[in-house]
mmCIF file of C-alpha atoms and ligand atoms in Angstrom:
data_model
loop_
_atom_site.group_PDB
_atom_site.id
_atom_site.type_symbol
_atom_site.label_atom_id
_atom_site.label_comp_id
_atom_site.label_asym_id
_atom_site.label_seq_id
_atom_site.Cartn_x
_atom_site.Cartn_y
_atom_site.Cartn_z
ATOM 1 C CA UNK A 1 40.948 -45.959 67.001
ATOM 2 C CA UNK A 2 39.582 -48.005 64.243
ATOM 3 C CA UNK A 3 42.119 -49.895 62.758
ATOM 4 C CA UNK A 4 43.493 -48.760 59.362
ATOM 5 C CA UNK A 5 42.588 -50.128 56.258
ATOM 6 C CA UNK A 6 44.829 -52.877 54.904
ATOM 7 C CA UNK A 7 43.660 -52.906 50.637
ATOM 8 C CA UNK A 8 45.177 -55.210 48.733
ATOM 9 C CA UNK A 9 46.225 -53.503 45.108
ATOM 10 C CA UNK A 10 43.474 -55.848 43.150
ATOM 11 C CA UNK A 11 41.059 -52.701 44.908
ATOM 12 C CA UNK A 12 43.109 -50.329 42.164
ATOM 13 C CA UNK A 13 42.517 -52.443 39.600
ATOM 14 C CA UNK A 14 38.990 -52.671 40.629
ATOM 15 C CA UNK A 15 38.675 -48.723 40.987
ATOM 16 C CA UNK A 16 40.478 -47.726 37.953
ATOM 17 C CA UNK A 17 37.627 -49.925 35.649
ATOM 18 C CA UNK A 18 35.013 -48.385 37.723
ATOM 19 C CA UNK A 19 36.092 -44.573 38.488
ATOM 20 C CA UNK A 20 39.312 -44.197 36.176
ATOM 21 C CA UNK A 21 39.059 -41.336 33.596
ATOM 22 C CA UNK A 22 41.927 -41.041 30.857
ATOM 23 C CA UNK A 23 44.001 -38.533 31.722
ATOM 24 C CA UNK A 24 42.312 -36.881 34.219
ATOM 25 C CA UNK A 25 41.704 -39.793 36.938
ATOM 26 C CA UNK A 26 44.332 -42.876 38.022
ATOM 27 C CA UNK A 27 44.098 -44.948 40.505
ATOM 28 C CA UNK A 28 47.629 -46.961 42.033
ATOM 29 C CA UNK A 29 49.005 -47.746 45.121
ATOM 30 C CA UNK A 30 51.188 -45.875 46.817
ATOM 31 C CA UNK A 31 53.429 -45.655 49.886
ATOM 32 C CA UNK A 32 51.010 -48.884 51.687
ATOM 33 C CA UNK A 33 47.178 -47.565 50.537
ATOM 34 C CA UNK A 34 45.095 -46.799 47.048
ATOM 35 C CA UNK A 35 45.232 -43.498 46.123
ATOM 36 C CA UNK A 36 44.022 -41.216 42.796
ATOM 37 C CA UNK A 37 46.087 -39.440 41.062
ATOM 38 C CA UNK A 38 44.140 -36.225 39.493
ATOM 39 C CA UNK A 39 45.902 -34.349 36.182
ATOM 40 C CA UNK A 40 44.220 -31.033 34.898
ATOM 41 C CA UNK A 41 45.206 -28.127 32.988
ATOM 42 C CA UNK A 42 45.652 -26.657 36.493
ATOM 43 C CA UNK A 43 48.217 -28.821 37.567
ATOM 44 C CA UNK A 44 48.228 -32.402 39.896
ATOM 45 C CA UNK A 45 47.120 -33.642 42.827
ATOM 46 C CA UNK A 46 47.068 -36.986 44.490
ATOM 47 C CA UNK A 47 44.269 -38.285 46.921
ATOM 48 C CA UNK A 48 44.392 -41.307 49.624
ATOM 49 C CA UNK A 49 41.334 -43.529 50.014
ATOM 50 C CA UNK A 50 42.638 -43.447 53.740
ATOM 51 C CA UNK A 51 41.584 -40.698 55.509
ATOM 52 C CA UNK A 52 40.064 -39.261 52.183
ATOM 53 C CA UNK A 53 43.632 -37.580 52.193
ATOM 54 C CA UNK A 54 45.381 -34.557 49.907
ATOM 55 C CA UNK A 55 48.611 -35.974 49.762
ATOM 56 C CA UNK A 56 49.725 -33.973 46.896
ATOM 57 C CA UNK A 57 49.234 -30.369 45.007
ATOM 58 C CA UNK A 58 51.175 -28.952 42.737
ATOM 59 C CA UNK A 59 49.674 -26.347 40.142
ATOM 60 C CA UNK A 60 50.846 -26.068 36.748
ATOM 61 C CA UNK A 61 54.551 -23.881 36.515
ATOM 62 C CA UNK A 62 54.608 -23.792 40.317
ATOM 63 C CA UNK A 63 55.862 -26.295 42.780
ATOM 64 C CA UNK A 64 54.481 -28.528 45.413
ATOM 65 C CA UNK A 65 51.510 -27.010 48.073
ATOM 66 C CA UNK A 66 51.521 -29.727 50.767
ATOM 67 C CA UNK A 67 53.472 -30.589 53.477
ATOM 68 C CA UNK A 68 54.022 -34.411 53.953
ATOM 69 C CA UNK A 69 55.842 -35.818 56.683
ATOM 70 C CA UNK A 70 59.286 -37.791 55.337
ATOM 71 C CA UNK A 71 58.230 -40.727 56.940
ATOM 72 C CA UNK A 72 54.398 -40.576 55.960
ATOM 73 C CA UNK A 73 52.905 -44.224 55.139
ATOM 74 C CA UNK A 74 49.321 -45.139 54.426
ATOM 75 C CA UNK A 75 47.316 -48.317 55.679
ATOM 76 C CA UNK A 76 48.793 -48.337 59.164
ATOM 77 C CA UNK A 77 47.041 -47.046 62.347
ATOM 78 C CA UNK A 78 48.737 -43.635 62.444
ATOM 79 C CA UNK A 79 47.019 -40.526 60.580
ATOM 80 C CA UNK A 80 49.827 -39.411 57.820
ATOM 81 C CA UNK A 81 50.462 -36.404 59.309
ATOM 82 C CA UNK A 82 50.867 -33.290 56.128
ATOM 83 C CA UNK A 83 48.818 -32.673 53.135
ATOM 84 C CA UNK A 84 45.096 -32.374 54.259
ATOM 85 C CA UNK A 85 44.268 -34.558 57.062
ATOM 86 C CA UNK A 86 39.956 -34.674 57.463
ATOM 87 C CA UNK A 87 39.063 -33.610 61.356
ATOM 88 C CA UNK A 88 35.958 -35.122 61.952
ATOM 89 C CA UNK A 89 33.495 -35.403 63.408
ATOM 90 C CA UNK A 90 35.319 -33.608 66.071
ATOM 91 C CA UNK A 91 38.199 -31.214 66.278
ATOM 92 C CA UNK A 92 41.434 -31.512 68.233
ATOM 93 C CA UNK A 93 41.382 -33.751 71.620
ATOM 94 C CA UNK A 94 38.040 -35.641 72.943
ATOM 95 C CA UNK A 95 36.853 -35.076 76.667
ATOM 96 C CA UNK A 96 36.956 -39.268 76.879
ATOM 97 C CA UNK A 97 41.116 -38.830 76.227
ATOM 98 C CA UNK A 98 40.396 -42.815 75.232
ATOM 99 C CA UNK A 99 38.793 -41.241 71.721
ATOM 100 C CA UNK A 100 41.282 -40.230 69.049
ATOM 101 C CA UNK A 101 42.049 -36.638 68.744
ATOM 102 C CA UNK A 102 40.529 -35.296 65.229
ATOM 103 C CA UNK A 103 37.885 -37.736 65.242
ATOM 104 C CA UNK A 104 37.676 -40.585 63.607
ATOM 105 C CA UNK A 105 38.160 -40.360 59.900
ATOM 106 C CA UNK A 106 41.379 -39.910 59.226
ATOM 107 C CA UNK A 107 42.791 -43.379 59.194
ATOM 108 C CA UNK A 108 39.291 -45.047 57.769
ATOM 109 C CA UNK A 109 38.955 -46.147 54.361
ATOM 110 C CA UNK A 110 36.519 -43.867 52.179
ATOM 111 C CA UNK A 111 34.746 -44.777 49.338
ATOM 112 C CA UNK A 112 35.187 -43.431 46.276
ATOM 113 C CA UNK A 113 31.832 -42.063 44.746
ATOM 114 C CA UNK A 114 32.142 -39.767 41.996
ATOM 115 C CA UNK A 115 35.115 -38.582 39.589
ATOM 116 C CA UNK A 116 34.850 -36.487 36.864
ATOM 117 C CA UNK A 117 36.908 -34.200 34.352
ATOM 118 C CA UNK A 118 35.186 -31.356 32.402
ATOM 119 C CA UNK A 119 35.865 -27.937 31.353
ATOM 120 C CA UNK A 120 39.769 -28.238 32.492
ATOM 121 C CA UNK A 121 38.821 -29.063 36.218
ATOM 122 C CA UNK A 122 39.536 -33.319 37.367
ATOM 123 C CA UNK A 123 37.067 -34.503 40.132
ATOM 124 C CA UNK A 124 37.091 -36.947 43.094
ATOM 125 C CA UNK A 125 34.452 -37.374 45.741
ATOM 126 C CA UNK A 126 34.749 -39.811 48.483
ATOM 127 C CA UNK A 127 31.835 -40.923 50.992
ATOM 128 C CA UNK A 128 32.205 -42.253 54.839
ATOM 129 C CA UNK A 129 29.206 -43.478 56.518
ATOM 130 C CA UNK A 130 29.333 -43.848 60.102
ATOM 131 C CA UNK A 131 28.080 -46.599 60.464
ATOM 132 C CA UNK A 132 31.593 -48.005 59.734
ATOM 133 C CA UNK A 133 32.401 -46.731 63.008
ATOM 134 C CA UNK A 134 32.779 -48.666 66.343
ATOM 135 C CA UNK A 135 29.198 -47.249 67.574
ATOM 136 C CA UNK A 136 31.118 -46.881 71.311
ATOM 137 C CA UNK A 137 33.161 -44.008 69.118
ATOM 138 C CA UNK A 138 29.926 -41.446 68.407
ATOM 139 C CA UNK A 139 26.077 -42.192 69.225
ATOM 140 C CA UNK A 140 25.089 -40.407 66.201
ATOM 141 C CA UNK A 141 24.323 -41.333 62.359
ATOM 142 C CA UNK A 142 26.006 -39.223 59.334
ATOM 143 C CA UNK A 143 27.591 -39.652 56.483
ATOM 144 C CA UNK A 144 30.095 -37.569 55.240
ATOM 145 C CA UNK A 145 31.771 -36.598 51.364
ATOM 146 C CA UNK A 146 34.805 -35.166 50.945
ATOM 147 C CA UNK A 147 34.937 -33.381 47.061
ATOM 148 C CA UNK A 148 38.478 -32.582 45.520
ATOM 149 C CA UNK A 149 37.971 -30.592 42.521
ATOM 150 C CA UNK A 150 41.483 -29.890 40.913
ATOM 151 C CA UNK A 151 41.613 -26.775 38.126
ATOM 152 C CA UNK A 152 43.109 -23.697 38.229
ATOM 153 C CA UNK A 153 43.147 -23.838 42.236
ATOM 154 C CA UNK A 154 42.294 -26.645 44.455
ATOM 155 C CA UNK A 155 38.828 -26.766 45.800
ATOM 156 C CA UNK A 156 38.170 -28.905 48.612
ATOM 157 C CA UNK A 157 34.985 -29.201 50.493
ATOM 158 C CA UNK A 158 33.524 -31.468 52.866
ATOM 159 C CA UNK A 159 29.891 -32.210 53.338
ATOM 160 C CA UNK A 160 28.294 -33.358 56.201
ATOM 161 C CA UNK A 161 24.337 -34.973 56.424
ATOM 162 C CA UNK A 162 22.765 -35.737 59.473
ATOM 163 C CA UNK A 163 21.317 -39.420 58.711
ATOM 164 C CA UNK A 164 19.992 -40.022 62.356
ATOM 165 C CA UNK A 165 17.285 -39.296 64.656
ATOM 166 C CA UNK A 166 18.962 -37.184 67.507
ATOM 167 C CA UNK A 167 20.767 -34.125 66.523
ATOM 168 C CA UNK A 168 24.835 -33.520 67.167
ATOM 169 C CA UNK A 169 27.354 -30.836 67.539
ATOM 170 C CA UNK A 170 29.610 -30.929 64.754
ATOM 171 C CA UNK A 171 33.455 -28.950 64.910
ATOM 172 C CA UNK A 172 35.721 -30.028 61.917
ATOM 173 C CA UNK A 173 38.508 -28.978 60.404
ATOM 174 C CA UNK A 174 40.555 -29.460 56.762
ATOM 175 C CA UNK A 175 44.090 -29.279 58.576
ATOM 176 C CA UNK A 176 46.026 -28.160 56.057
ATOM 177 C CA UNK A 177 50.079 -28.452 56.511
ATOM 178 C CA UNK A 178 51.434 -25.943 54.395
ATOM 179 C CA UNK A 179 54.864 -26.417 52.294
ATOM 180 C CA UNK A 180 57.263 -23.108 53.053
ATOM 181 C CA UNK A 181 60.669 -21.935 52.233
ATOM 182 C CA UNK A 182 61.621 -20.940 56.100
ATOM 183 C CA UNK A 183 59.290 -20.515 58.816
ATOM 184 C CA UNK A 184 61.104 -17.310 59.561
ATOM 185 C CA UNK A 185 60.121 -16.013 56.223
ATOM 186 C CA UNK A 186 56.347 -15.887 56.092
ATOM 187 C CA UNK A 187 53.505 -14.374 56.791
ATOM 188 C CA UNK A 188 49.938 -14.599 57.283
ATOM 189 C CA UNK A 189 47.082 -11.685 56.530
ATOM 190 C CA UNK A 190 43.755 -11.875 57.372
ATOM 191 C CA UNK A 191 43.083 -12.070 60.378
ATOM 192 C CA UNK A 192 43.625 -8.580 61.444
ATOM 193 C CA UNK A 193 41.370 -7.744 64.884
ATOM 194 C CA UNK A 194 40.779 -11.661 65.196
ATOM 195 C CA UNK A 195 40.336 -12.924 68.705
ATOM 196 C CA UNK A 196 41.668 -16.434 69.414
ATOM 197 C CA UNK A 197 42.149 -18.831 71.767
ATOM 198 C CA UNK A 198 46.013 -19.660 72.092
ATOM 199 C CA UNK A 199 46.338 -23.276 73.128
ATOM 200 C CA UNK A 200 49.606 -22.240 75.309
ATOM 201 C CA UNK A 201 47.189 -19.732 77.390
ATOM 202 C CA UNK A 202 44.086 -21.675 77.428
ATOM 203 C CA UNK A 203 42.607 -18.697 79.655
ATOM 204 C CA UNK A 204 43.707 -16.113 77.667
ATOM 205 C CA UNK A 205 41.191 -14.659 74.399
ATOM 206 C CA UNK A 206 44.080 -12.171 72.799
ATOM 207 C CA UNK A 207 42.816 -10.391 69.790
ATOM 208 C CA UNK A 208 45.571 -10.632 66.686
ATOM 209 C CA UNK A 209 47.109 -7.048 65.572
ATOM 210 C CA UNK A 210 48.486 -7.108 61.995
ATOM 211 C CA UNK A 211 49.719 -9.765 60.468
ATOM 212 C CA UNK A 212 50.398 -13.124 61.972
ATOM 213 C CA UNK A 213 54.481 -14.851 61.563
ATOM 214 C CA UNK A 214 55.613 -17.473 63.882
ATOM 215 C CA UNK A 215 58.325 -17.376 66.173
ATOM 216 C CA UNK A 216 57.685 -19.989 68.393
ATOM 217 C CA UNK A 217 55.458 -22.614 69.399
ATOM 218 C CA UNK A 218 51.795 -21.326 68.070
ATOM 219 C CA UNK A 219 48.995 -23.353 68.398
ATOM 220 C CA UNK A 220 45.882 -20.503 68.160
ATOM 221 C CA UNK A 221 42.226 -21.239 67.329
ATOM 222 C CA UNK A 222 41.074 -18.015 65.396
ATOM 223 C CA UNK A 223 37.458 -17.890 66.048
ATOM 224 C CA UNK A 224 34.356 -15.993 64.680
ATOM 225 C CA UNK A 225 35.956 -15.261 61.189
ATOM 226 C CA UNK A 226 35.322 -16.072 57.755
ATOM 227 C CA UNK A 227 37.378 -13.915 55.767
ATOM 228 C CA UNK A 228 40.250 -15.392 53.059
ATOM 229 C CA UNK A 229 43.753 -15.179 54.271
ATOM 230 C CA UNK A 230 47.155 -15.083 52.757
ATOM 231 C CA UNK A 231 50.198 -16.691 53.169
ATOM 232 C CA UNK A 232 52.977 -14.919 51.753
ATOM 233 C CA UNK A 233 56.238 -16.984 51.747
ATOM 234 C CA UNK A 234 59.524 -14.493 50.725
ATOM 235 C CA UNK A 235 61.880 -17.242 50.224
ATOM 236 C CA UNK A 236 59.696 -19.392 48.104
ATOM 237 C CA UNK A 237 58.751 -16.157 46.400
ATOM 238 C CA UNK A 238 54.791 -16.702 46.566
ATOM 239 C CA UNK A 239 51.907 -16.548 48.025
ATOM 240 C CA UNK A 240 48.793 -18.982 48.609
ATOM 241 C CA UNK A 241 45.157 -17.328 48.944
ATOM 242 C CA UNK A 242 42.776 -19.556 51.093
ATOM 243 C CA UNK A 243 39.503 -18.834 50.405
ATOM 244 C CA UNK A 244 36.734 -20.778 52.920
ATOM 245 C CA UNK A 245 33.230 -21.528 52.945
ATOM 246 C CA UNK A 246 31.178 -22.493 55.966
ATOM 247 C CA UNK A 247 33.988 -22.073 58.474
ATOM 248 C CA UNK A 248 33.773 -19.553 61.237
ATOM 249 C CA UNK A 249 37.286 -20.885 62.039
ATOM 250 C CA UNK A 250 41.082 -21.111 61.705
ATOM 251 C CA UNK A 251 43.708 -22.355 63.019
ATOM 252 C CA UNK A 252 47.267 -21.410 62.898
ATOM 253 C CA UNK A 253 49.805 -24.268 63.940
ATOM 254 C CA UNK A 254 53.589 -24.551 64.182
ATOM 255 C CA UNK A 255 54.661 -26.983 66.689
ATOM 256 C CA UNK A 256 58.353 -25.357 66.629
ATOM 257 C CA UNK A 257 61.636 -27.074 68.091
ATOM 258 C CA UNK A 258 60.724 -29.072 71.031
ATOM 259 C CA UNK A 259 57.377 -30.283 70.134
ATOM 260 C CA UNK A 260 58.390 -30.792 66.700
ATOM 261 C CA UNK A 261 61.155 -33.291 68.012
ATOM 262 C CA UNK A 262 58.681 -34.660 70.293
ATOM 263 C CA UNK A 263 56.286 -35.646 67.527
ATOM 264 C CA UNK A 264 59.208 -37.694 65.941
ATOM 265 C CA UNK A 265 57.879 -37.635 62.022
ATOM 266 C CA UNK A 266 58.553 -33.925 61.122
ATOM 267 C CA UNK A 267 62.357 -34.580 59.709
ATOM 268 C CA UNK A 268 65.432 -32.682 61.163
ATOM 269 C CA UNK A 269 64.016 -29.097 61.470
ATOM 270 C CA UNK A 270 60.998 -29.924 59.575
ATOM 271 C CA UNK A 271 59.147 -27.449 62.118
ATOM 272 C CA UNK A 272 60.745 -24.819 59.781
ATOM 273 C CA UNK A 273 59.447 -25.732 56.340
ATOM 274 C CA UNK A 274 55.870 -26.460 56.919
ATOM 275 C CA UNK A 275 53.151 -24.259 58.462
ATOM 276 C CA UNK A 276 49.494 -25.616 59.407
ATOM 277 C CA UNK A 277 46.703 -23.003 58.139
ATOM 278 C CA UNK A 278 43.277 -24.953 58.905
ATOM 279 C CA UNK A 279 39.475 -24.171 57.123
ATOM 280 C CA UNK A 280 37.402 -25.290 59.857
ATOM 281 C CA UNK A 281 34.717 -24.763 62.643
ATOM 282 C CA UNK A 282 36.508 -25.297 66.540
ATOM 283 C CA UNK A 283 36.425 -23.974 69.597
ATOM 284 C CA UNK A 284 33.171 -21.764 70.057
ATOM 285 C CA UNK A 285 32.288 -21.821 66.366
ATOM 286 C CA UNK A 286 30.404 -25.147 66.914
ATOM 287 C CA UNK A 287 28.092 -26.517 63.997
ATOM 288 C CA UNK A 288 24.372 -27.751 65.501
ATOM 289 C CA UNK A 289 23.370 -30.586 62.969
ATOM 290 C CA UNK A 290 19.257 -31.444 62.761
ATOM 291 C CA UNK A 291 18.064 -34.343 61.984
ATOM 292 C CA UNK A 292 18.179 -34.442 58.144
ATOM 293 C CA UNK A 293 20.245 -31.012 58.129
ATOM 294 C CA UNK A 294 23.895 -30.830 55.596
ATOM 295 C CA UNK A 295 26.283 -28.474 56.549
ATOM 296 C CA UNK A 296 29.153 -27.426 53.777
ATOM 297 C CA UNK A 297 32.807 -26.711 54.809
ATOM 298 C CA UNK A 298 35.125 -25.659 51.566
ATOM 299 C CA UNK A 299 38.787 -24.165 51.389
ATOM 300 C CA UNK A 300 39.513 -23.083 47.896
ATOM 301 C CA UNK A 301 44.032 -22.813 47.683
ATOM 302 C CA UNK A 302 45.194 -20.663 45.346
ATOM 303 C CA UNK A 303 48.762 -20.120 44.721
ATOM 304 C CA UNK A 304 50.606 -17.032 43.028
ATOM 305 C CA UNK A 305 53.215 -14.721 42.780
ATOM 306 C CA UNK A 306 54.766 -12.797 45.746
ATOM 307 C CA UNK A 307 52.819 -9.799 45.891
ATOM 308 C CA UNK A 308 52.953 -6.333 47.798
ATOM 309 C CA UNK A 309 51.714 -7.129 51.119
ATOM 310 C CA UNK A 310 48.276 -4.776 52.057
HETATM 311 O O1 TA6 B 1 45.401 -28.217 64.659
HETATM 312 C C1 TA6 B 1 46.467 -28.081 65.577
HETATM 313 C C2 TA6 B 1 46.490 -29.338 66.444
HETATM 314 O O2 TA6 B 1 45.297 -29.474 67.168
HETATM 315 C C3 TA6 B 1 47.723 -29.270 67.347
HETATM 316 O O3 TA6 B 1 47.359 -29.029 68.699
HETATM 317 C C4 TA6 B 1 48.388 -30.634 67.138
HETATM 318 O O4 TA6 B 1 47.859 -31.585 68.027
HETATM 319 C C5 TA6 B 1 47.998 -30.884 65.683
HETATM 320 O O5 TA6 B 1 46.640 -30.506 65.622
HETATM 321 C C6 TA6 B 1 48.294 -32.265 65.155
HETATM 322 O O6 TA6 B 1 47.473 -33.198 65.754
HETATM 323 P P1 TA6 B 1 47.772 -34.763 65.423
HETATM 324 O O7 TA6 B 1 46.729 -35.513 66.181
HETATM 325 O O8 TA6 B 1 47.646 -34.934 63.943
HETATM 326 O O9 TA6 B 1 49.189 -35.002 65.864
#
């Protein structure tokens, strides 16, 4: 695992002369790492460098999106786990177990590229080469941007160019950890007739009936669908629409009692207020990069009122 990037705060400083736009764009540190702070019409958000890494959403007259670990700190060697941690350029654990799981990216330092703020929607985009990389970590060349586009939802896409000679399979994911009232109180729609592979049953390829709520560990790879899905949360009275582009994938995750314990940074029953909903391409759904090729991957969350369920 590369180690984590250790920025001094002169690098805000730096960033807010270069990339700071009034009202709209602000750079600080925060909780050990440089992150951007993004105000719109549409509500906040906040950004890491680390990781390229929504910390923060929270639209205008509604309340906070993300999930963020209580004991979440930037610029150490640990992926914060909550908000939107970047999977790439591979998803979940590597055949060499000495790789990290979720690739490589999470605890890196991205540069920021781009920021913007026009027609009520505030911009970030943040670039990772691989070069950065230890080259014993991935053969290949690419460089990857990560766009956060904050108006009246939050649009976040992530774009991946082959730079290199040979090319790779890419599987990615935006892993999304989802703020809830009580994870006995939601539901997901959606993914109706889905098959998936449940991570409990390796073997097993059920196909989802209905609508999906969580009563226990869940750790399912839906695969070979592209369709929005809902979250509808009763106690927090809402619902979130995630809408995704270029991902045949998603993944529903609640580690529940004992593996929530086990992972030591979800809070006392933390299992029960956050739920993991992740835009991505895993399992089967696995992206064949050219040399020279892009692929897209985009989420677009949405949050509004509790609605009739359909
Ligand atoms: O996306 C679900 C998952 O692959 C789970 O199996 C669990 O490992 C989770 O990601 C979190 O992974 P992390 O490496 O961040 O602890």
């Amino acid at each position: 695992m590369p180690a984590a990037a250790h920025p001094d705060s002169d690098s805000t400083i730096g960033l807010q002369q270069q990339f700071g736009v009034p009202g709209a764009v602000r750079f600080e540190m925060h909780n050990g790492g440089p992150v951007a702070h993004l105000t719109a019409a549409g509500g906040t958000a906040v950004v890491a460098l680390q990781g390229a890494h929504v910390l923060s959403y929270v639209p205008a007259g509604g309340s906070e999106v993300m999930w963020l670990s209580p004991i979440a700190t930037l610029g150490t060697a640990k992926a914060v786990r909550g908000g939107i941690p970047i999977c790439w350029p591979w998803f979940g654990p590597h055949p060499d177990a000495a790789k990290p799981a979720h690739g490589f990216v999470r605890t890196a330092l991205w540069q920021v590229v781009e920021t913007s703020s026009q027609s009520d929607e505030a911009l970030i985009a943040l670039a990772y080469d691989s070069a950065a990389a230890d080259a014993s970590l991935w053969p290949h060349r690419a460089q990857a941007r990560l766009e956060v586009s904050l108006g009246s939802a939050l649009r976040v896409s992530l774009t991946t160019q082959n730079i290199g000679e040979t090319p790779f399979a890419l599987t990615q994911a935006l892993h999304s950890y989802l703020a809830i009232g009580d994870i006995s109180q939601v539901s997901v729609t959606g993914l109706d007739g889905c098959a998936y592979i449940d991570k409990l049953e390796p073997d097993s390829r059920p196909v989802q009936t209905g609508e999906v709520s969580i009563s226990a560990e869940t750790d399912r790879i839906y695969f070979g669908t592209r369709d929005p899905v809902v979250l509808y949360d009763r106690l927090l009275n809402r619902t979130l629409h995630i809408t995704r582009g270029g991902s045949s994938s998603l993944v529903v995750w609640n580690p529940w009692i004992a593996k929530g314990e086990r992972l030591g940074d979800l809070g006392p029953e933390g299992y029960r207020r956050m739920l993991c909903l992740e835009t991505c391409n895993a399992g089967p759904d696995v992206v064949m990069l050219a040399p020279g090729a892009s692929h897209h991957l985009q989420q677009i969350l949405n949050l509004g009122p509790l609605e009739k369920q359909t």
